[in-house]
mmCIF file of C-alpha atoms in Angstrom:
data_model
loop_
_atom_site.group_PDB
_atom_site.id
_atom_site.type_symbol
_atom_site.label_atom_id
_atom_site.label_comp_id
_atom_site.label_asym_id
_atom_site.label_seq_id
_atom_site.Cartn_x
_atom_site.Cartn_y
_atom_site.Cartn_z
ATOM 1 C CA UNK A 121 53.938 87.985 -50.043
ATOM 2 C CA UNK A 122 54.309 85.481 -46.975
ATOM 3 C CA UNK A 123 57.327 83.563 -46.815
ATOM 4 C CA UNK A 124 57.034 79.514 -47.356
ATOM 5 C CA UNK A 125 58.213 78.792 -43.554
ATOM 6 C CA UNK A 126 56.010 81.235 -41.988
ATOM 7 C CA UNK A 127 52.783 79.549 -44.212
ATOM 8 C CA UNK A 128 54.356 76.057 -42.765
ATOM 9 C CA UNK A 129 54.489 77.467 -38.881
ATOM 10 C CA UNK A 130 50.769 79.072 -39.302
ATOM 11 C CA UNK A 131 49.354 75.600 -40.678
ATOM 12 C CA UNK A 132 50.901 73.661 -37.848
ATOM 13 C CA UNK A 133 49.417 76.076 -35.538
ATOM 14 C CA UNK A 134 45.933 75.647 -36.769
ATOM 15 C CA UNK A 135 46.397 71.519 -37.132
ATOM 16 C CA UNK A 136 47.402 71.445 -33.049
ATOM 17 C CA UNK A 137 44.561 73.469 -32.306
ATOM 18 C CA UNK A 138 41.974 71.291 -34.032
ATOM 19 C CA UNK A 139 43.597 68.367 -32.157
ATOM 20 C CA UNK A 140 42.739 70.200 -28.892
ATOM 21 C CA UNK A 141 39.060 70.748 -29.720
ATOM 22 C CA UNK A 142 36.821 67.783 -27.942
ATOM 23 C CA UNK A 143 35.015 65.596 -29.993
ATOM 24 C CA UNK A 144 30.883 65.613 -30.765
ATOM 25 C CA UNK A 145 29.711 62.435 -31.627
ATOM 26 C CA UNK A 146 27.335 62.346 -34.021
ATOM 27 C CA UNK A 147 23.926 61.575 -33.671
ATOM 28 C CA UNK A 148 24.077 58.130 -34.860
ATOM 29 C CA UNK A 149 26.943 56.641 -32.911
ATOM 30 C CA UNK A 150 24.871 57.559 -29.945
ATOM 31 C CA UNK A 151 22.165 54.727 -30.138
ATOM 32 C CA UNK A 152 25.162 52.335 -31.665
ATOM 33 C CA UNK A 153 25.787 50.665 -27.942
ATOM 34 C CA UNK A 154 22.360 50.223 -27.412
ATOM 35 C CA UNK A 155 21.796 48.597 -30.569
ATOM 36 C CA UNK A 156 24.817 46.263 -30.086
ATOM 37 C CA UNK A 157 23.134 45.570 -26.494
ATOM 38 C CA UNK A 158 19.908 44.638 -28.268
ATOM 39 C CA UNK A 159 21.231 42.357 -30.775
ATOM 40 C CA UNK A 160 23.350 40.374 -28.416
ATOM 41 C CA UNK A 161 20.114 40.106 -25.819
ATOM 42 C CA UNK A 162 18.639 38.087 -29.197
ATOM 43 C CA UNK A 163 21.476 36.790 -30.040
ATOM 44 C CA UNK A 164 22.368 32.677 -29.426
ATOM 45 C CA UNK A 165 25.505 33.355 -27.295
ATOM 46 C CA UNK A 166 25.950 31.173 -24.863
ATOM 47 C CA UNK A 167 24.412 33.844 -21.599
ATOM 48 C CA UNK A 168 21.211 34.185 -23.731
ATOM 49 C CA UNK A 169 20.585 31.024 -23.664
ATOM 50 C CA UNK A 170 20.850 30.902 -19.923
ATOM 51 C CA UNK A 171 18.464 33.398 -19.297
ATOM 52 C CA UNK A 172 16.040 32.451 -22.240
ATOM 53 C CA UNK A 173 12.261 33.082 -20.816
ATOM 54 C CA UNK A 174 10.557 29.787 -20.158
ATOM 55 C CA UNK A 175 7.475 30.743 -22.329
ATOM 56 C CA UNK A 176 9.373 30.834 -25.557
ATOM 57 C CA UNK A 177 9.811 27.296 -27.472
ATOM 58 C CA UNK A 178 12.391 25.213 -26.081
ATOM 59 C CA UNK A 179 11.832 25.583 -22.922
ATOM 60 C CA UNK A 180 12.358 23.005 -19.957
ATOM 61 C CA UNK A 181 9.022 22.046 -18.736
ATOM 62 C CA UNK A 182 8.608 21.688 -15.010
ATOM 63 C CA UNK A 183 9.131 18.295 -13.633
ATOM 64 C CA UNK A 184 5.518 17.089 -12.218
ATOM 65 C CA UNK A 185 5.746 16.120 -8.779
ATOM 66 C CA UNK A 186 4.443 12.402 -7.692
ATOM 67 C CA UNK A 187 1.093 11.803 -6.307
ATOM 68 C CA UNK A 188 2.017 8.191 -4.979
ATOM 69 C CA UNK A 189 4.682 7.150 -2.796
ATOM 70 C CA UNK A 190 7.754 4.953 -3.896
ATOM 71 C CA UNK A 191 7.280 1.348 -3.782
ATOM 72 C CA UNK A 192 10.347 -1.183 -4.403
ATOM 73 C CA UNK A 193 10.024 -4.493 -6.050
ATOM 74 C CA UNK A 194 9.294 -6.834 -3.189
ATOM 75 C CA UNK A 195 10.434 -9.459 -5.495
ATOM 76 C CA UNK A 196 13.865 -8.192 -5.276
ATOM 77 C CA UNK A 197 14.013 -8.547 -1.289
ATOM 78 C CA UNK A 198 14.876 -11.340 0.498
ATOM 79 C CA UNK A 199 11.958 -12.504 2.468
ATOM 80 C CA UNK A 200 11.636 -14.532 6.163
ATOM 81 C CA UNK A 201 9.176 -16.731 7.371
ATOM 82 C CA UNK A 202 7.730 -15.746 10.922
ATOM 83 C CA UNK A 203 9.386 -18.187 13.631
ATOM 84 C CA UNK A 204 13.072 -17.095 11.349
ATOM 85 C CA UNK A 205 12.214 -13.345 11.578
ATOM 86 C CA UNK A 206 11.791 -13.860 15.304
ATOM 87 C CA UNK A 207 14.877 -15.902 15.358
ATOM 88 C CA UNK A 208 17.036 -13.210 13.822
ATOM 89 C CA UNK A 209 15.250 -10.162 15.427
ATOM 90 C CA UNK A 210 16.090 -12.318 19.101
ATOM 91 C CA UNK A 211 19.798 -12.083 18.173
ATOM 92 C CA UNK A 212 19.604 -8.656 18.316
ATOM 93 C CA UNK A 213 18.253 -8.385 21.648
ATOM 94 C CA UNK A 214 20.338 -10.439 23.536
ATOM 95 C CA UNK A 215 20.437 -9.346 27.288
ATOM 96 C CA UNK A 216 17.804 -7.205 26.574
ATOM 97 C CA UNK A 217 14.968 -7.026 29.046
ATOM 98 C CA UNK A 218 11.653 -8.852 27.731
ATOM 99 C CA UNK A 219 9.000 -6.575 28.611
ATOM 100 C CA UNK A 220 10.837 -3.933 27.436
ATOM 101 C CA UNK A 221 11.453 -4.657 24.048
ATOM 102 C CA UNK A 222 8.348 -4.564 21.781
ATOM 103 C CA UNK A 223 8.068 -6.403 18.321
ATOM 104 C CA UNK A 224 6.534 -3.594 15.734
ATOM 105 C CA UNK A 225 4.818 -4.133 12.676
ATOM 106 C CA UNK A 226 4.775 -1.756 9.799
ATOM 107 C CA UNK A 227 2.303 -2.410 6.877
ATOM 108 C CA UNK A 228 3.487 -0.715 3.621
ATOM 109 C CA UNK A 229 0.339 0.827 1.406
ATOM 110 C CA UNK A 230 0.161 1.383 -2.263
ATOM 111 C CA UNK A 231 -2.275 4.727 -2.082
ATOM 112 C CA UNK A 232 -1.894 8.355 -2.570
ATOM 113 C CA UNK A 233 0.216 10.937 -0.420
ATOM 114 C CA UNK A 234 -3.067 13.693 0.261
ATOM 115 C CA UNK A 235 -5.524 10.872 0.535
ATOM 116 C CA UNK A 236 -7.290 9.731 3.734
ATOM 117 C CA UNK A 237 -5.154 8.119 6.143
ATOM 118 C CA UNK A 238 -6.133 4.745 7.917
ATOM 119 C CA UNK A 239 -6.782 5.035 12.090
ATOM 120 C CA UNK A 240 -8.176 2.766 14.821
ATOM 121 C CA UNK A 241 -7.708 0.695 17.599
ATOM 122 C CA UNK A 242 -8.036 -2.668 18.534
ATOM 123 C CA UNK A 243 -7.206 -5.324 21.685
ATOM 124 C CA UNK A 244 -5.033 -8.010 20.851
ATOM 125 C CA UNK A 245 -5.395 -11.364 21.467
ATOM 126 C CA UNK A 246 -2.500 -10.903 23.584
ATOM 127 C CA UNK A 247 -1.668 -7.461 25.199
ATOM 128 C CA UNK A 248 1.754 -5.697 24.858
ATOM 129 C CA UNK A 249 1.040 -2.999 27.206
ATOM 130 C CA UNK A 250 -1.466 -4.095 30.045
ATOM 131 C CA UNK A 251 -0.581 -0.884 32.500
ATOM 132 C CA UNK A 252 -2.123 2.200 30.402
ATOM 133 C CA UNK A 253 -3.824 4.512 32.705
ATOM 134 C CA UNK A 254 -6.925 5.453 31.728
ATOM 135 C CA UNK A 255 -8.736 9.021 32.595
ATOM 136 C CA UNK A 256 -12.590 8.877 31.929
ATOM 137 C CA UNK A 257 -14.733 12.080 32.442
ATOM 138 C CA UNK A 258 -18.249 11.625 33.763
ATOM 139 C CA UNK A 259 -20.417 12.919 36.646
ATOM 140 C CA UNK A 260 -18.328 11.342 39.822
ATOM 141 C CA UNK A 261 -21.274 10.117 41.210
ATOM 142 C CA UNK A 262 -23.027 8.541 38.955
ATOM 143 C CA UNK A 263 -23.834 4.812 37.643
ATOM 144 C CA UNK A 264 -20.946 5.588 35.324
ATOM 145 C CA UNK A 265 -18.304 6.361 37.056
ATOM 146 C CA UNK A 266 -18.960 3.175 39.092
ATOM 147 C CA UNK A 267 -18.621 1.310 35.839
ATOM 148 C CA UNK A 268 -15.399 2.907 34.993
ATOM 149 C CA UNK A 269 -13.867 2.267 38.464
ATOM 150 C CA UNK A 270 -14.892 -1.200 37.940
ATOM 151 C CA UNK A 271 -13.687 -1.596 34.440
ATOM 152 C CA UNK A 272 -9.900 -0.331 35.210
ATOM 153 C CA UNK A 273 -10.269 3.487 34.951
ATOM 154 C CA UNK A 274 -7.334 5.562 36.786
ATOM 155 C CA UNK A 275 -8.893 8.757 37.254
ATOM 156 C CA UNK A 276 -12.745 9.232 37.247
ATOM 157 C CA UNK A 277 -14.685 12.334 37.872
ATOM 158 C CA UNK A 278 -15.455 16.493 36.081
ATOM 159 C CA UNK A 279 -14.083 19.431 37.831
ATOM 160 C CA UNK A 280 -11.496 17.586 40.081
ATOM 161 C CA UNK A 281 -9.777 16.321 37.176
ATOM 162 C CA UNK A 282 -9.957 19.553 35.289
ATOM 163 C CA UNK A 283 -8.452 21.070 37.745
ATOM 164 C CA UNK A 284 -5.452 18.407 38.075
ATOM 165 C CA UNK A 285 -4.780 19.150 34.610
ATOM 166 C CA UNK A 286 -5.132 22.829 34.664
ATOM 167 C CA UNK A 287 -1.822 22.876 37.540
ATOM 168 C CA UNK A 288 -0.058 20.476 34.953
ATOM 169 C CA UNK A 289 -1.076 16.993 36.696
ATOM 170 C CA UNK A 290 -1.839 14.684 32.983
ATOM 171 C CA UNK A 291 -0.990 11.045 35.231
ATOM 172 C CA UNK A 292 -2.585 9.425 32.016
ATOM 173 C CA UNK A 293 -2.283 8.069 28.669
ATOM 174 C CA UNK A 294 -5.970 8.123 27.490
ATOM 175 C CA UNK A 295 -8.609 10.052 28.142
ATOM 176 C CA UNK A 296 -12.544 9.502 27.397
ATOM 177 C CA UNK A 297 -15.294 11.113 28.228
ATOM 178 C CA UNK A 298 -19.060 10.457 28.971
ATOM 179 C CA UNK A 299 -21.253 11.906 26.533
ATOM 180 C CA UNK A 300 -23.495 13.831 29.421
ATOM 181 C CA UNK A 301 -19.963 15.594 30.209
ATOM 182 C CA UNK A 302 -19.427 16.687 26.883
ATOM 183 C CA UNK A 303 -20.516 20.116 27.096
ATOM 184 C CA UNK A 304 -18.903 20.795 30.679
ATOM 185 C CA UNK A 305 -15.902 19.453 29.061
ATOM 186 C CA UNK A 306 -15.430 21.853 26.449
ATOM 187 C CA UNK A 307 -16.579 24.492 28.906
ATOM 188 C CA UNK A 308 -13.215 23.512 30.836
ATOM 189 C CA UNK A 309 -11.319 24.933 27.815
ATOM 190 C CA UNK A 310 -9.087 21.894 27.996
ATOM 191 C CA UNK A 311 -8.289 21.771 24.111
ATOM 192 C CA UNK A 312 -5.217 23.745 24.401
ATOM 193 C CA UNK A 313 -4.016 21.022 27.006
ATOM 194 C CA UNK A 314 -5.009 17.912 26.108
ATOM 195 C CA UNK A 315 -4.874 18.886 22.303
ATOM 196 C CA UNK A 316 -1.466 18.868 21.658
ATOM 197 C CA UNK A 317 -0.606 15.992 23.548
ATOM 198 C CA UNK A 318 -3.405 13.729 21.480
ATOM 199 C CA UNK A 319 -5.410 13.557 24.656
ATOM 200 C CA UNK A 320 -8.526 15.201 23.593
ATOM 201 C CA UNK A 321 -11.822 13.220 23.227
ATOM 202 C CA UNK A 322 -13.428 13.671 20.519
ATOM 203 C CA UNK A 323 -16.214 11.831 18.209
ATOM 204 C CA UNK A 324 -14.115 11.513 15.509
ATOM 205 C CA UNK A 325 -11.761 9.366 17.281
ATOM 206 C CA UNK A 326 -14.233 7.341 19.281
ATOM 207 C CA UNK A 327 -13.289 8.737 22.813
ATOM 208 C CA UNK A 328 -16.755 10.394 23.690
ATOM 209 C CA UNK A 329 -19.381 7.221 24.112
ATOM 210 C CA UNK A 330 -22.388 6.374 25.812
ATOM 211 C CA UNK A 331 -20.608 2.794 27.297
ATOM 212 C CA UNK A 332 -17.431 3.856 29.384
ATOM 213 C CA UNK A 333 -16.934 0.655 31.085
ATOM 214 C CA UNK A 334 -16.817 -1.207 27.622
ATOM 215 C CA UNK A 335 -14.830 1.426 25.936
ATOM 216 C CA UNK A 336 -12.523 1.115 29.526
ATOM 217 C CA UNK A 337 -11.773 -2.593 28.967
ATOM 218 C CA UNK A 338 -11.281 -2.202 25.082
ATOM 219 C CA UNK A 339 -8.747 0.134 25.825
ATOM 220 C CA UNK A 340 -7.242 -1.729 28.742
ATOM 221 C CA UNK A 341 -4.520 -3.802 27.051
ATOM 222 C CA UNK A 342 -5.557 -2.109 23.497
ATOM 223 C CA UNK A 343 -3.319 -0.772 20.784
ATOM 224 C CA UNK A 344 -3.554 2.178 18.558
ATOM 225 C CA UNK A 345 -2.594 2.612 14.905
ATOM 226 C CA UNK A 346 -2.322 5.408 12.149
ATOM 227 C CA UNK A 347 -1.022 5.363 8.467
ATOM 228 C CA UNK A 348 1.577 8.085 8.464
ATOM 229 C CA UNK A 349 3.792 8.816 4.830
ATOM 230 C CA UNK A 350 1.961 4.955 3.834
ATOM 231 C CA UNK A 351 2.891 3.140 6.599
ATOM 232 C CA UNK A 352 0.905 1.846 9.313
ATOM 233 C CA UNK A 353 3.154 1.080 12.471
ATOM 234 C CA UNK A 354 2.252 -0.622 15.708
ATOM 235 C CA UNK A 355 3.641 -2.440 18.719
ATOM 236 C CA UNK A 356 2.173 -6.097 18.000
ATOM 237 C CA UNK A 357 4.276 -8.060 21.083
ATOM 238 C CA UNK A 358 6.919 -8.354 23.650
ATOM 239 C CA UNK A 359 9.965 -9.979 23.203
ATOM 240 C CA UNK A 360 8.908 -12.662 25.576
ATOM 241 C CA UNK A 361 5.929 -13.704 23.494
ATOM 242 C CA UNK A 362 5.868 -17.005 21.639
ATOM 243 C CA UNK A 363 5.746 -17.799 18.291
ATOM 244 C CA UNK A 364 1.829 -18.860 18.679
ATOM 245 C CA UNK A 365 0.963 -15.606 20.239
ATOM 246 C CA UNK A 366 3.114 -13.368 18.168
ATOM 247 C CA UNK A 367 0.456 -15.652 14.882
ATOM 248 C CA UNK A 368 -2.601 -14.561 16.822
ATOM 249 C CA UNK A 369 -1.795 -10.551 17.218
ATOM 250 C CA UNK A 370 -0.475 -10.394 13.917
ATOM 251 C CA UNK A 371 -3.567 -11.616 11.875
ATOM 252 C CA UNK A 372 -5.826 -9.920 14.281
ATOM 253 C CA UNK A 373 -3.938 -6.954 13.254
ATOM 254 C CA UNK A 374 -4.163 -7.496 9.615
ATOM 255 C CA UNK A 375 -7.863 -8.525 9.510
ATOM 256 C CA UNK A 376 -8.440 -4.862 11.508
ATOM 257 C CA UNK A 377 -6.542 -3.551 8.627
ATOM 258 C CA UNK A 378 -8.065 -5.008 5.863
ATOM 259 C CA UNK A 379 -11.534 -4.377 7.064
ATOM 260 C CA UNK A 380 -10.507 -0.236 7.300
ATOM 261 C CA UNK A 381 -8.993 -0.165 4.295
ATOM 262 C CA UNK A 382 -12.285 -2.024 2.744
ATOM 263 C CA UNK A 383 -14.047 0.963 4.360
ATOM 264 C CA UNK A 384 -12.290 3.334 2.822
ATOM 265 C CA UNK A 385 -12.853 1.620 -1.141
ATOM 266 C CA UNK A 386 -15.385 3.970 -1.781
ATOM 267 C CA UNK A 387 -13.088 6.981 -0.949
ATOM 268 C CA UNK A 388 -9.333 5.746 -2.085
ATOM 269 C CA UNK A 389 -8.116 2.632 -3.379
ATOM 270 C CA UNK A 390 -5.504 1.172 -0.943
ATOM 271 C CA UNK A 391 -3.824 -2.056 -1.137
ATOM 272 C CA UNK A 392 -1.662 -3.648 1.057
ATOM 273 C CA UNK A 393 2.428 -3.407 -0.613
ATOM 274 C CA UNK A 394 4.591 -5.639 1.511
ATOM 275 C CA UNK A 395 4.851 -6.493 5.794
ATOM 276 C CA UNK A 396 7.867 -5.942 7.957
ATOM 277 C CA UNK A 397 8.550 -7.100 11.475
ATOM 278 C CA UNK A 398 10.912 -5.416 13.494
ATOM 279 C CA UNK A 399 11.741 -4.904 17.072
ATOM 280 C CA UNK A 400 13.294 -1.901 19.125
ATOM 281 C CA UNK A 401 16.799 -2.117 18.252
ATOM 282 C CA UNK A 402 16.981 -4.559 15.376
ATOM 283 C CA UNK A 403 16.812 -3.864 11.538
ATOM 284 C CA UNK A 404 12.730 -4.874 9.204
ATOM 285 C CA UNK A 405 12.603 -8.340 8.603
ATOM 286 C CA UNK A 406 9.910 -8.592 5.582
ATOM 287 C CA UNK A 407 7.469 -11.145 5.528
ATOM 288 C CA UNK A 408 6.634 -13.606 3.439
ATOM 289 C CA UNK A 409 3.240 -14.926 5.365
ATOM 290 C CA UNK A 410 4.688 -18.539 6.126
ATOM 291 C CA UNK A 411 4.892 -19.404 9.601
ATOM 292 C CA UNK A 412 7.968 -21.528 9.415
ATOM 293 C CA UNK A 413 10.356 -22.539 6.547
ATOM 294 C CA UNK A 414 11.669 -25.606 5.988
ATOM 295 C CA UNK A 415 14.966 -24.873 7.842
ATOM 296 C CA UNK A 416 13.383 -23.232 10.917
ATOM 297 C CA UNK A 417 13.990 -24.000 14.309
ATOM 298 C CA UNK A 418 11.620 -25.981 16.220
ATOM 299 C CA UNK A 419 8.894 -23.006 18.215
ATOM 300 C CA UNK A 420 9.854 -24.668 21.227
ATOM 301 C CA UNK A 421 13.795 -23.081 21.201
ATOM 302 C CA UNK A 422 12.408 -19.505 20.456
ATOM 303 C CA UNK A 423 10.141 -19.987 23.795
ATOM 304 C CA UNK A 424 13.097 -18.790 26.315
ATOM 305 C CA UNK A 425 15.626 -15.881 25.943
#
């Protein structure tokens, strides 16, 4: 019969070797961290939320983006007669040069952003820039390339002047071309050229005609426009010009305006938002569409610099 301290020493023995054996986990506790993973994925902790999927209710709908551009309360602007616009705008251009300085107009449009865009040209009553060189394409020889020599043209002829701009030579800031030269143009492969530098003729912007001398003397002294983000912007005097002359571009300007954006009812509605008269280095001026105010200065003081 076995002693009582050599049963104790045999049952230690076989309790430190059990210790010693590794540990199977049981099926079960297997899939238990997975299951924990699962519920907390479900769960509304403060990370599920964060990475909730946007088709599920609740979620933040996608802010729609805006079809029109921004327009400010006009009412909420303080607004200038002409002859004080000019006044103030002057002040800013003191010992400036005035031919160099140009008053510009910008037309604000309520419309759409991916509408049509208004575009076109037009000679002022009174010219801001009466030196633009003008390159018309035609046969040099005949009746019209007289016309356009007569009419003001800079540079007249076909192949000389394709090749001058071929070796780089552009000495001009339009070009037109005959409608007879058309093809011989485009045979020039001048596109990649002229394109880039928006000296390309082309139908759609009323640079190939029949009448070059015409077309010549519109464009002699004329001034281009183009709606761009909703604003039309164009040159529409010198800072030498008087108040009387500055009156005479500017509603020639706006009736040209109004009649394209008439054109264009059928297509887009447009509608004219507010009128701003600035100059090269001064800050807008908005309009009102007086002439003078009651505490203008007489148009005689705003005739010299």
């Amino acid at each position: 019969m076995a002693s009582a301290k050599s049963c104790v020493a045999q049952l230690s023995k076989s309790a430190l070797s059990s210790s010693l054996r590794p540990h199977i986990l049981l099926p079960q506790t297997i899939f238990l961290p997975s299951q924990q993973f699962r519920g907390a994925a479900t769960g509304t902790s403060a990370n599920a939320q964060k990475y909730k999927r946007k088709d599920q209710p609740g979620a933040q709908k996608k802010k729609k983006a805006r079809s029109t551009f921004i327009q400010y309360d006009i009412r909420d602007a303080e607004q200038f007669a002409l002859c004080d616009a000019m006044q103030y705008i002057r002040a800013f251009e003191v010992g400036r040069i005035p031919t160099s300085v140009k008053y510009e107009m910008h037309v604000k449009l309520r419309t759409l952003k991916n509408g049509p865009a208004v575009r076109n040209r037009l000679r002022l009553p009174h010219p801001v820039k009466t030196d633009l060189r003008i390159c018309v394409i035609c046969p040099p020889d005949s009746k019209a390339a007289a016309d356009a020599k007569a009419a003001g043209a800079a540079l007249v002829g076909e192949d000389e002047v394709f090749q001058l701009i071929k070796n780089g030579t552009i000495d001009f800031e339009r070009c037109i071309c005959y409608v007879d030269s058309l093809q011989k143009l485009n045979k020039a492969g001048l596109g990649r050229i002229l394109g880039p530098k928006g000296l390309m003729p082309s139908s759609k912007t009323g640079t190939v005609v029949k009448d070059v001398a015409a077309t010549v003397r519109d464009m002699v002294g004329g001034s281009e426009y183009r709606e761009r983000l909703g604003v039309i912007r164009m040159a529409i005097g010198q800072l030498g010009f008087t108040p009387e002359e500055m009156q005479r571009n500017i509603r020639a300007f706006m009736e040209n305006v109004k009649k394209d954006i008439a054109q264009m009812s059928d297509r887009i509605s447009k509608d004219i938002h507010e009128v701003v008269l600035s100059s090269t280095n001064s800050p807008g001026f908005s309009l009102n569409g007086e002439f003078r105010s009651p505490n203008s200065v007489p148009t005689n003081e705003l005739l010299t610099l």
